[in-house]
CSV table of C-alpha atoms in Angstrom, one decimal:
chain,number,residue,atom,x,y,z
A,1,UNK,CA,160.2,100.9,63.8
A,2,UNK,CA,157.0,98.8,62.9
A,3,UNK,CA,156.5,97.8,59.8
A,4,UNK,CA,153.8,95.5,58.3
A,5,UNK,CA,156.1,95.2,55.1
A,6,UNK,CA,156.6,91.5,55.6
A,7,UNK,CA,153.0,90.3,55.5
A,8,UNK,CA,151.5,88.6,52.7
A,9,UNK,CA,148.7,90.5,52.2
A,10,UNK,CA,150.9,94.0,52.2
A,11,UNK,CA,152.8,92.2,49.2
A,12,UNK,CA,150.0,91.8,47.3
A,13,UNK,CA,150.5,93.3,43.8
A,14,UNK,CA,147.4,94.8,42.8
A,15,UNK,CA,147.6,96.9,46.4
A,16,UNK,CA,151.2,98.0,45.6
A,17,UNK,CA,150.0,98.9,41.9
A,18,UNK,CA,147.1,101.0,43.8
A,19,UNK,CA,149.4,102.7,46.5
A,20,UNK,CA,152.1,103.4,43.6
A,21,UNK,CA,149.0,105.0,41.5
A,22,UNK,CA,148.3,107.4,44.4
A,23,UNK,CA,151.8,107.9,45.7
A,24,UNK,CA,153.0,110.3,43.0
A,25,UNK,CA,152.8,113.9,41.4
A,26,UNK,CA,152.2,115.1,45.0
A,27,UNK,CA,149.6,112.8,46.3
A,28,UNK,CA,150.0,110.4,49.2
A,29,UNK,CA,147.9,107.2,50.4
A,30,UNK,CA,148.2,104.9,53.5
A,31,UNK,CA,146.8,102.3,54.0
A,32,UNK,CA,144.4,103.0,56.8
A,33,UNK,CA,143.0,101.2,60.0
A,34,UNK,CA,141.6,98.1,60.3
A,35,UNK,CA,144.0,96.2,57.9
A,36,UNK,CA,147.2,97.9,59.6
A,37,UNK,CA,145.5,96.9,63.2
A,38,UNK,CA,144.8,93.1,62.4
A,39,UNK,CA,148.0,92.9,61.0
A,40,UNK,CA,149.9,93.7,64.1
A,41,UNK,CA,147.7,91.5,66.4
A,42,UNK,CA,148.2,88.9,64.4
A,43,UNK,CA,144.8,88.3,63.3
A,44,UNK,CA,143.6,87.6,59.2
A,45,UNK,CA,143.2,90.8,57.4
A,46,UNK,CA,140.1,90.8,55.0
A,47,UNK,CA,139.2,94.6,53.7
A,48,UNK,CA,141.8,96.9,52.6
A,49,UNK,CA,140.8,100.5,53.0
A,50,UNK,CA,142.9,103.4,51.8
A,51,UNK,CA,143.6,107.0,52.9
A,52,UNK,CA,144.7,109.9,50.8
A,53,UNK,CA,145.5,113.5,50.2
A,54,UNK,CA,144.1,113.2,47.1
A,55,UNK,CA,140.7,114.8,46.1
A,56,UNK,CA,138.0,112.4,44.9
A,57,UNK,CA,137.6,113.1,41.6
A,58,UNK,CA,141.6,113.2,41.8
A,59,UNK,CA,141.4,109.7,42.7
A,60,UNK,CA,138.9,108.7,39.5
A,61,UNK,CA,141.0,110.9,37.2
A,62,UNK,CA,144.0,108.5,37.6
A,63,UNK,CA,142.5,105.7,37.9
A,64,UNK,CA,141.1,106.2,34.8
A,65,UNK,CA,144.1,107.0,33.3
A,66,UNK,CA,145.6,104.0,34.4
A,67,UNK,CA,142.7,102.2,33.3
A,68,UNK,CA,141.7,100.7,36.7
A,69,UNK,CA,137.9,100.5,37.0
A,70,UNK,CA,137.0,103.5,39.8
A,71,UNK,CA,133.3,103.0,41.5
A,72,UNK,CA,132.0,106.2,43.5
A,73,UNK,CA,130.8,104.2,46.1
A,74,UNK,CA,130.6,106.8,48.6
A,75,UNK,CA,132.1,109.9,46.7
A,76,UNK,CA,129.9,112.5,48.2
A,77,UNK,CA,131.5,111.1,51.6
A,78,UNK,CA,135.1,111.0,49.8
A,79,UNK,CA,135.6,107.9,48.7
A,80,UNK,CA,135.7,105.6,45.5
A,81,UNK,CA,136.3,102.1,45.4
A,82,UNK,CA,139.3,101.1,42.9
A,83,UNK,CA,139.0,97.1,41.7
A,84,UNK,CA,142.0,96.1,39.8
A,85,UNK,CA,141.6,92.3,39.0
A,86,UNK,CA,138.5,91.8,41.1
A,87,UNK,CA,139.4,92.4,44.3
A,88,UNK,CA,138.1,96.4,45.5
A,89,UNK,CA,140.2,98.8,47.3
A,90,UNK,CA,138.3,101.6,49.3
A,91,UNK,CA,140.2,104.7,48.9
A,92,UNK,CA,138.8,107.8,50.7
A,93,UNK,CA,139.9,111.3,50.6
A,94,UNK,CA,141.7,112.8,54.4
A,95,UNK,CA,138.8,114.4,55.7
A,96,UNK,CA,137.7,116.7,58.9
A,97,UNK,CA,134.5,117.2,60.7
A,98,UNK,CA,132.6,120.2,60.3
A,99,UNK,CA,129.9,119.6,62.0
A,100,UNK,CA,128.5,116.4,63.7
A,101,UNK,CA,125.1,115.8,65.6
A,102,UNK,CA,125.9,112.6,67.0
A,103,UNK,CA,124.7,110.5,64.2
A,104,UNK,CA,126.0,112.2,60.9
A,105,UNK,CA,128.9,114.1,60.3
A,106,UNK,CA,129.6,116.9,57.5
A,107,UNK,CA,132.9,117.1,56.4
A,108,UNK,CA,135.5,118.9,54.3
A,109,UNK,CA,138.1,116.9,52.4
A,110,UNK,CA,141.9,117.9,53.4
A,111,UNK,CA,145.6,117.0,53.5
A,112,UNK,CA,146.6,116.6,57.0
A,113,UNK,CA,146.9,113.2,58.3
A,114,UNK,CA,146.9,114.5,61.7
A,115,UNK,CA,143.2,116.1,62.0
A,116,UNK,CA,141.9,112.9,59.8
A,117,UNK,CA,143.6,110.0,62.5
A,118,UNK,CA,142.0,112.5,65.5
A,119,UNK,CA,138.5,112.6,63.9
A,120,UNK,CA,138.0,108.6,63.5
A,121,UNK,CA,136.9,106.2,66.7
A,122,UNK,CA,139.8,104.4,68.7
A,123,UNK,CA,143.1,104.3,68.7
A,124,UNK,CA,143.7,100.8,67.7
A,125,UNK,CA,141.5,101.9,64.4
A,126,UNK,CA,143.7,105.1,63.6
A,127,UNK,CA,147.2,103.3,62.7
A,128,UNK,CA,148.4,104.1,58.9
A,129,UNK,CA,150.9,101.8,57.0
A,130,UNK,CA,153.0,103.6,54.3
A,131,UNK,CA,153.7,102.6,50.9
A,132,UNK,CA,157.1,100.7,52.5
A,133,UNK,CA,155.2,99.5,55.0
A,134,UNK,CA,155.8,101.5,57.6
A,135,UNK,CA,153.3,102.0,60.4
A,136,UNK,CA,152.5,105.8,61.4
A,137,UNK,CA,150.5,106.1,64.7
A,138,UNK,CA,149.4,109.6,65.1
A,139,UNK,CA,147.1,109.0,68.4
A,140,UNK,CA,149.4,106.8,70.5
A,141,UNK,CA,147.6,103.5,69.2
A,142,UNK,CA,150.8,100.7,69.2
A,143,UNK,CA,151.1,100.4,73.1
A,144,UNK,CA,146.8,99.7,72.5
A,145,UNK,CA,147.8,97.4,70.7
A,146,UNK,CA,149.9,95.9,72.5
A,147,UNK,CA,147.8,95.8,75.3
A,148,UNK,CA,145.0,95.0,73.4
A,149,UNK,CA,143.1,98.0,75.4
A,150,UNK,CA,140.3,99.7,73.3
A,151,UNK,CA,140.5,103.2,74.2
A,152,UNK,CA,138.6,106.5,72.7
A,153,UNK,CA,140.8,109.1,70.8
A,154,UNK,CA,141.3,112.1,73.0
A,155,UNK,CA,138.1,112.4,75.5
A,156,UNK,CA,135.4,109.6,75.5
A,157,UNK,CA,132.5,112.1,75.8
A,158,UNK,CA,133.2,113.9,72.6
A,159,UNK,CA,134.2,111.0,70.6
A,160,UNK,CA,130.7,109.7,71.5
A,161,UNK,CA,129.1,113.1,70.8
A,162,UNK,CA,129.8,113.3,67.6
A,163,UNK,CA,128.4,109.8,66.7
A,164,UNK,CA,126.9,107.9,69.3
A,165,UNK,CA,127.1,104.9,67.5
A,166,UNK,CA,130.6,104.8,68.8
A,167,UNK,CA,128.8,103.6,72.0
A,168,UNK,CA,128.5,100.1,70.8
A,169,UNK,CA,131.5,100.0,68.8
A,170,UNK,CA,133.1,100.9,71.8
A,171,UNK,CA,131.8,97.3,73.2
A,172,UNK,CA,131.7,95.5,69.6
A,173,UNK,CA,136.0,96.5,69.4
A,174,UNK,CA,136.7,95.2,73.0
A,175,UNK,CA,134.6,92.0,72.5
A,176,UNK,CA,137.3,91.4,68.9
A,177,UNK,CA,140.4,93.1,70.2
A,178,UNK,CA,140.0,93.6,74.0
A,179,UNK,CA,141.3,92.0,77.0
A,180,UNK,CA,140.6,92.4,80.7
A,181,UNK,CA,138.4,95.2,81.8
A,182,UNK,CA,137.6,97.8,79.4
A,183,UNK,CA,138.9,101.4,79.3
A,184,UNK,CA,137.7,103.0,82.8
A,185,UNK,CA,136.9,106.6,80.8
A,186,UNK,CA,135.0,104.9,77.8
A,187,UNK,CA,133.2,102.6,80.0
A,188,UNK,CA,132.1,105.9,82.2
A,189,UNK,CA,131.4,107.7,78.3
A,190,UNK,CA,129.4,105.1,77.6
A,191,UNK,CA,127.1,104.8,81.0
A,192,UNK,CA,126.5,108.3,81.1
A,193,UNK,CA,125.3,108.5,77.3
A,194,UNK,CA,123.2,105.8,76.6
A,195,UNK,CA,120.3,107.3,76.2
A,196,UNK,CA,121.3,109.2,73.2
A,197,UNK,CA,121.3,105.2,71.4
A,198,UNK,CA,117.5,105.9,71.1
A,199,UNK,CA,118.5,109.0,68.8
A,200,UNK,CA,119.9,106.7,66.6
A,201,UNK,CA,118.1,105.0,63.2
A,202,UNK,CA,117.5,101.2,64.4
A,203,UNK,CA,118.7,100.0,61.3
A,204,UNK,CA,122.2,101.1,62.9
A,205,UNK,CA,121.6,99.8,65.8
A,206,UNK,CA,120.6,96.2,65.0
A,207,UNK,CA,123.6,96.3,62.4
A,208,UNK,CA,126.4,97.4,65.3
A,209,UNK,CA,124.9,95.3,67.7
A,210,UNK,CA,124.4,92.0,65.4
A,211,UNK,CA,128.0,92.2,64.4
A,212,UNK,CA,129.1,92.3,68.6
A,213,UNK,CA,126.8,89.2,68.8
A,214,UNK,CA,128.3,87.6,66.2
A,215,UNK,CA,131.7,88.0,67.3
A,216,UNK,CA,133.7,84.7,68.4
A,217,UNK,CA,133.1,85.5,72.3
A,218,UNK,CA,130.8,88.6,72.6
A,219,UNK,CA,130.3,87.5,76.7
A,220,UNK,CA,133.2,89.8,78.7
A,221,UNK,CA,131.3,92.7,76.4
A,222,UNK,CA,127.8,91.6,77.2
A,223,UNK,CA,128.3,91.7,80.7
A,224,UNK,CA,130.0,94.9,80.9
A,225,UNK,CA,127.2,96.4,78.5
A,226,UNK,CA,124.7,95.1,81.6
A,227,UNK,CA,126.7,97.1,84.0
A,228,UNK,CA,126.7,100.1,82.2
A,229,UNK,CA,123.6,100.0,81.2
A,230,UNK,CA,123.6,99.7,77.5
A,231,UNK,CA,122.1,96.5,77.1
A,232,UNK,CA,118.9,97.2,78.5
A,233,UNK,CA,118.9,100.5,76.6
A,234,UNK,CA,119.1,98.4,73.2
A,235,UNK,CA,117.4,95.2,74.3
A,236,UNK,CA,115.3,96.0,76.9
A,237,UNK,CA,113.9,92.2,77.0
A,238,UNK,CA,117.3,91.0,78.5
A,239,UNK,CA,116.3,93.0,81.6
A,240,UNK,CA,115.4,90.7,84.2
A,241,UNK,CA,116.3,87.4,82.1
A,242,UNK,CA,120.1,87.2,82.3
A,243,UNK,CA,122.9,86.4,80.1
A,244,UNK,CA,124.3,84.1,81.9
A,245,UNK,CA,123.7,81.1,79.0
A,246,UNK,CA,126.6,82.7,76.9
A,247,UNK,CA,129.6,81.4,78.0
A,248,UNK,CA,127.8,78.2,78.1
A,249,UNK,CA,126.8,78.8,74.3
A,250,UNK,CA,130.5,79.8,73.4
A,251,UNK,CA,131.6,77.0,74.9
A,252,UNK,CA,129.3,74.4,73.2
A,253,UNK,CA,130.3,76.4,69.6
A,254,UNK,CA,133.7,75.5,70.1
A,255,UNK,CA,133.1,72.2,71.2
A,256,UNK,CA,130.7,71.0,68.9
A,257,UNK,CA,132.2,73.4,65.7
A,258,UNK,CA,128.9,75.1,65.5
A,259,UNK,CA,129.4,78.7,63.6
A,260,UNK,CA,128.5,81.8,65.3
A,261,UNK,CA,125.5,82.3,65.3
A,262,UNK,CA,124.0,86.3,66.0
A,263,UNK,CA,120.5,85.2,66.4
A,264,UNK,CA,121.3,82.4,68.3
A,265,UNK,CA,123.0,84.5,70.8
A,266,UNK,CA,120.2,87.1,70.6
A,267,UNK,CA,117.7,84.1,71.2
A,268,UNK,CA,120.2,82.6,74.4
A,269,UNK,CA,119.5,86.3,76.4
A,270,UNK,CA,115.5,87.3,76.0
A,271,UNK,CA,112.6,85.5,76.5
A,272,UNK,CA,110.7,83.3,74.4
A,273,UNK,CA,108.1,85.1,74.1
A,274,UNK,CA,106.1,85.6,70.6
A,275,UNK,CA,104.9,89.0,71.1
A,276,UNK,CA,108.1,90.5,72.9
A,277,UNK,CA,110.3,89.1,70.3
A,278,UNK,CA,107.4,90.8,67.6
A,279,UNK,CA,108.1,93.8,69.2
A,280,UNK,CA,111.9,93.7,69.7
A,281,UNK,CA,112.0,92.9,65.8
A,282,UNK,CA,110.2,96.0,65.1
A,283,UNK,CA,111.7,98.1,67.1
A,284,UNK,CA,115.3,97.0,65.6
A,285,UNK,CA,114.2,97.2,62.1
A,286,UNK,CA,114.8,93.1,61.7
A,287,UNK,CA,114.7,91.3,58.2
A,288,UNK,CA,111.8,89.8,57.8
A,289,UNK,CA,114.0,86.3,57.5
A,290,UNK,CA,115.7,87.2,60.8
A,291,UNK,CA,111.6,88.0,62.7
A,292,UNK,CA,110.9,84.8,61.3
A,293,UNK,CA,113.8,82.9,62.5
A,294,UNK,CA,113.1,84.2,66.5
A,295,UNK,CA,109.3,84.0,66.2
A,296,UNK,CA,110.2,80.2,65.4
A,297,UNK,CA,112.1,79.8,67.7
A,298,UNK,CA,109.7,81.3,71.0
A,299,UNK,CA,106.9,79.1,68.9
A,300,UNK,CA,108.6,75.8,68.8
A,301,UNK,CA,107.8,73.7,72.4
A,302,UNK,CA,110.9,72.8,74.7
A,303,UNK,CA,112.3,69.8,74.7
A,304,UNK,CA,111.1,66.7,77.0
A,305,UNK,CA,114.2,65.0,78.3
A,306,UNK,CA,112.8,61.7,77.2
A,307,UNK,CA,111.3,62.6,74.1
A,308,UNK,CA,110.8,60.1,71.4
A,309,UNK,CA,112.6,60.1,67.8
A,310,UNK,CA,109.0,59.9,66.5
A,311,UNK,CA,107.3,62.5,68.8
A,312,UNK,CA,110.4,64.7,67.6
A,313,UNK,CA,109.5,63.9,64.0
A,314,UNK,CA,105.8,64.7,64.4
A,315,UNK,CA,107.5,68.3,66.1
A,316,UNK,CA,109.6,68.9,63.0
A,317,UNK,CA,106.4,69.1,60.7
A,318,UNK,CA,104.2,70.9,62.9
A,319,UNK,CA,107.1,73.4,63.7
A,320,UNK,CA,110.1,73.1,61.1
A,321,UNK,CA,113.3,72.7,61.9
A,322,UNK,CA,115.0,75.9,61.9
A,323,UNK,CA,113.4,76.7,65.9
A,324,UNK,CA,113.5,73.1,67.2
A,325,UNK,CA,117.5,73.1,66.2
A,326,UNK,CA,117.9,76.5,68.1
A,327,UNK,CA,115.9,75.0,71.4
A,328,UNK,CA,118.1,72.1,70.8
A,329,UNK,CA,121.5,73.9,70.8
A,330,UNK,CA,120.0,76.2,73.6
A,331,UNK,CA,119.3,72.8,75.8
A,332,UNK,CA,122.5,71.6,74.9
A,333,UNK,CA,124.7,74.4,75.7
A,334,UNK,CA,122.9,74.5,79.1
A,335,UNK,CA,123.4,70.9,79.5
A,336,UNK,CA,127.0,71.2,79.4
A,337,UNK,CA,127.0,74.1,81.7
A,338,UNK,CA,125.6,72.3,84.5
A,339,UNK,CA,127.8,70.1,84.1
A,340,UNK,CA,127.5,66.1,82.6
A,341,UNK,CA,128.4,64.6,85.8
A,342,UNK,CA,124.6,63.9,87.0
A,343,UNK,CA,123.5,60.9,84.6
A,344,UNK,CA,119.9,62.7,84.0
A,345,UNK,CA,121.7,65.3,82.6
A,346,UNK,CA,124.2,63.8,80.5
A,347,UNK,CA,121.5,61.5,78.8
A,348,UNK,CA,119.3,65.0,78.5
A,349,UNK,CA,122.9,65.8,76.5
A,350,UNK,CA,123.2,62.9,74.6
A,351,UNK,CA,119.3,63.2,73.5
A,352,UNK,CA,119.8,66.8,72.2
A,353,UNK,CA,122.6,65.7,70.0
A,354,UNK,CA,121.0,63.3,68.7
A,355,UNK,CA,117.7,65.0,67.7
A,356,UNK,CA,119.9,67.6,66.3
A,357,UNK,CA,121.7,65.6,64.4
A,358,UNK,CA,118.4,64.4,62.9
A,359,UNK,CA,116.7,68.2,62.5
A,360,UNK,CA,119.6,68.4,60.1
A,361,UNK,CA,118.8,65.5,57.9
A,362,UNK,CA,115.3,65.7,58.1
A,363,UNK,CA,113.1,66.8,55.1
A,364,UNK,CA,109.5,67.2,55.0
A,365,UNK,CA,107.3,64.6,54.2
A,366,UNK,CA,104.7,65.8,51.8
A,367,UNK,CA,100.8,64.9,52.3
A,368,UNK,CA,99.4,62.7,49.8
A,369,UNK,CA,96.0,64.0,49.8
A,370,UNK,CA,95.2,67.1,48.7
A,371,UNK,CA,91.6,69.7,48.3
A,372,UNK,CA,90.9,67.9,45.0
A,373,UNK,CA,91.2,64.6,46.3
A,374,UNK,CA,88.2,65.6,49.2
A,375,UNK,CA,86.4,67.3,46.0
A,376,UNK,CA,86.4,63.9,43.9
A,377,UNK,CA,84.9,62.1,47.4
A,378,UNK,CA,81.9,64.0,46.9
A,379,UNK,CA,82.4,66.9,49.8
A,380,UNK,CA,80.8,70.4,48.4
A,381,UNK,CA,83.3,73.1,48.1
A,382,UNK,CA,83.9,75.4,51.5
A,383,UNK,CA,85.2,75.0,54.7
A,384,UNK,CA,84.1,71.4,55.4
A,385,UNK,CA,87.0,70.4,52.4
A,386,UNK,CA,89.3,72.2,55.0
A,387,UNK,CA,88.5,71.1,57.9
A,388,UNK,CA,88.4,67.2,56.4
A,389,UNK,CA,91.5,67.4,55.1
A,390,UNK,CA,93.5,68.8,58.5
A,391,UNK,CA,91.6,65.8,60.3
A,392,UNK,CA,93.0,63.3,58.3
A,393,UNK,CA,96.3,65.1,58.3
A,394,UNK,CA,96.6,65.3,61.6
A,395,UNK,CA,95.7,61.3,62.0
A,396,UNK,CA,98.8,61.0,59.6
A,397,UNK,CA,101.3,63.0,61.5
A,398,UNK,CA,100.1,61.2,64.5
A,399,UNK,CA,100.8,57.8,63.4
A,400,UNK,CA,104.1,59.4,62.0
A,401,UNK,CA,103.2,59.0,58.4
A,402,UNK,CA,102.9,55.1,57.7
A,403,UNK,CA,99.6,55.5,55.9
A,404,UNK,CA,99.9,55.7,51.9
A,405,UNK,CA,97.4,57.3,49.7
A,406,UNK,CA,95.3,54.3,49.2
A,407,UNK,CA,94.8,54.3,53.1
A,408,UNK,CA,94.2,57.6,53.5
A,409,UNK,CA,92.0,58.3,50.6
A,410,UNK,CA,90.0,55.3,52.3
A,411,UNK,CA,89.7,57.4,55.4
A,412,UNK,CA,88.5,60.1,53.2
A,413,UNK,CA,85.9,58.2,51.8
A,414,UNK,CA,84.8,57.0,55.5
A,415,UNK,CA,84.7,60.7,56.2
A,416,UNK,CA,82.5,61.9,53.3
A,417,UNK,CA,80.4,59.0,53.7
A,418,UNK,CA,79.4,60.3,57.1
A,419,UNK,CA,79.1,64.3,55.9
């Protein structure tokens, strides 16, 4: 029998005080998926969700009674979020689909466990734990574990039907929880639907496929998204460019302790080009923050492989630092990949660190002049106060910031005196 009884977070008392709640005057609650399958590979568990027989408003009425704060978070959908002692427990009603269109399902609340593990994604997501601790699998889920095969419940085709965003979490799953090739039948689901992605809201899209980049080795998924076709159907800038920089990237992560990093990953497979990446950001729905972060990045100019501390500074106030660090760790993981035993390269490698190392200190030096200072010298207000001040500006930068105000407000006054 399997049983997650022993683990720590299973004896956690607030979740025992929830399931006990649920677990009596003929209702029963699980604990459902995702905390049930990290548990059993071994693997931190973070969100606790809950499944019952119980209605919704069921769920609220005791809660209340019990005097445990109850949040409809989603009741329309079936569930309500119980937080006892800060910490929130999704609990959401057994449900079954009524009718689905392949990116929203209606669905009617009900008792059997059975229809509600057959109705959800992948196996290795379908697992229950009971109030003891005892793990139910309903869809054959344990030996996927085991395995650590990401597989569709029943057939591919119609699990993807009814959502097609189950297209990338098919590839998001087996870059967290997969190993060797992927399911033959999903990968073949997959191929053959990947058009009905584009059916999809991009805010979805860009939300499943940010989470795949930003999982700790997205590459075996990457590459099998290329062969069947997916990734171009998403990012159709990776077509023709390659993705070959990502186990490079991973590796450099790991070796140098760098975080994952989703838009850096994006950034390591498309081009850097401005207006595609203004395009790909609109077509995903992008934060504004994360446009901004890419369009940096495609703006900022590649690094020499003999560039200057000081030429770098000078690049860190034209551009910022944000881009330059990405072109840095880009040039860096590349570096590595070719391999440090060619001295040109290594000292390419040994730059890069470097100059990263200083993007991350570095802090803007601020101008001492300013449109008042080329008012008091005498220049009439308009462009010309403009265009003074980005001359002398620019002849400050380039001699990488030495002159003080009292020099430079003497180059102001050479200036006027020639207007």
């Amino acid at each position: 029998m399997t049983s997650v009884a022993g683990e720590a977070w299973f004896s956690d008392p607030a979740l025992g005080q929830v399931l006990s709640l649920l677990n009596n005057e003929g209702g029963e609650a699980r604990v459902a998926g995702g905390a049930v399958r990290n548990s059993l590979m071994g693997l931190a568990v973070a969100d606790i969700d809950i499944a019952t027989t119980l209605p919704p408003q069921g769920v609220v009425e005791r809660a209340k009674a019990a005097d445990i704060k109850a949040v409809p978070t989603g009741i329309e959908h079936g569930t309500v979020t119980l937080v006892i002692g800060g910490k929130p427990f999704e609990v959401t009603t057994l449900r079954r689909d009524v009718a689905t269109d392949g990116r929203r399902a209606e669905v009617a609340f009900g008792t059997d466990w059975q229809t509600d593990a057959e109705r959800r994604d992948l196996t290795i997501n379908a697992l229950y734990a009971t109030q003891d601790g005892t793990v139910i699998d309903l869809v054959n889920g344990l030996p996927d574990i085991e395995s650590r095969t990401v597989r569709f419940i029943g057939d591919a085709a119609t699990r993807i039907d009814e959502d097609h965003l189950r297209i990338l979490r098919f590839f998001r799953f087996f870059a967290l929880y997969g190993r060797g090739r992927p399911d033959a039948e999903g990968l073949k689901a997959c191929a053959r639907a990947k058009d009905k992605l584009g059916r999809l809201s991009a805010e979805r899209v860009w939300s499943e496929t940010k989470k795949l980049l930003a999982a700790p080795d997205p590459g075996r998924a990457l590459l099998w998204m290329r062969q069947a076709g997916v990734l171009t159907e998403i990012l159709p800038e990776t077509e023709k460019w390659g993705i070959d920089a990502v186990p490079g990237l991973i590796e450099a992560e790991k070796a140098f302790g760098w975080q994952p990093d989703a838009l850096l990953r994006l950034a390591a497979i498309v081009p850097p080009d401005r207006e595609r990446l203004k395009a790909l950001a609109e077509r995903l729905r992008l934060s504004k923050a994360e446009a901004a972060v890419l369009d940096g990045w495609a703006a900022a100019p590649e690094i020499a492989p003999k560039l200057a501390e000081t030429a770098f500074d000078r690049l860190l106030y034209r551009n910022g630092p944000k881009g330059l660090s990405m072109r840095l760790r880009l040039a860096l993981a590349s570096a590595r990949a070719r391999g440090l035993g060619d001295a040109d390269v290594l000292a390419f490698a040994g730059l890069c660190q470097r100059l990263l190392a200083r993007a991350e200190k570095w802090q803007k030096p601020t101008f001492p002049l300013t449109g008042a200072d080329v008012l008091a010298a005498g220049v009439s207000a308009g462009p010309a106060v403009g265009t003074i001040l980005e001359r002398i500006e620019e002849e400050w930068v380039g001699g990488n910031f030495h002159d003080d105000r009292a020099r430079l407000l003497a180059r102001l006054k050479a200036l006027a005196g020639e207007g």
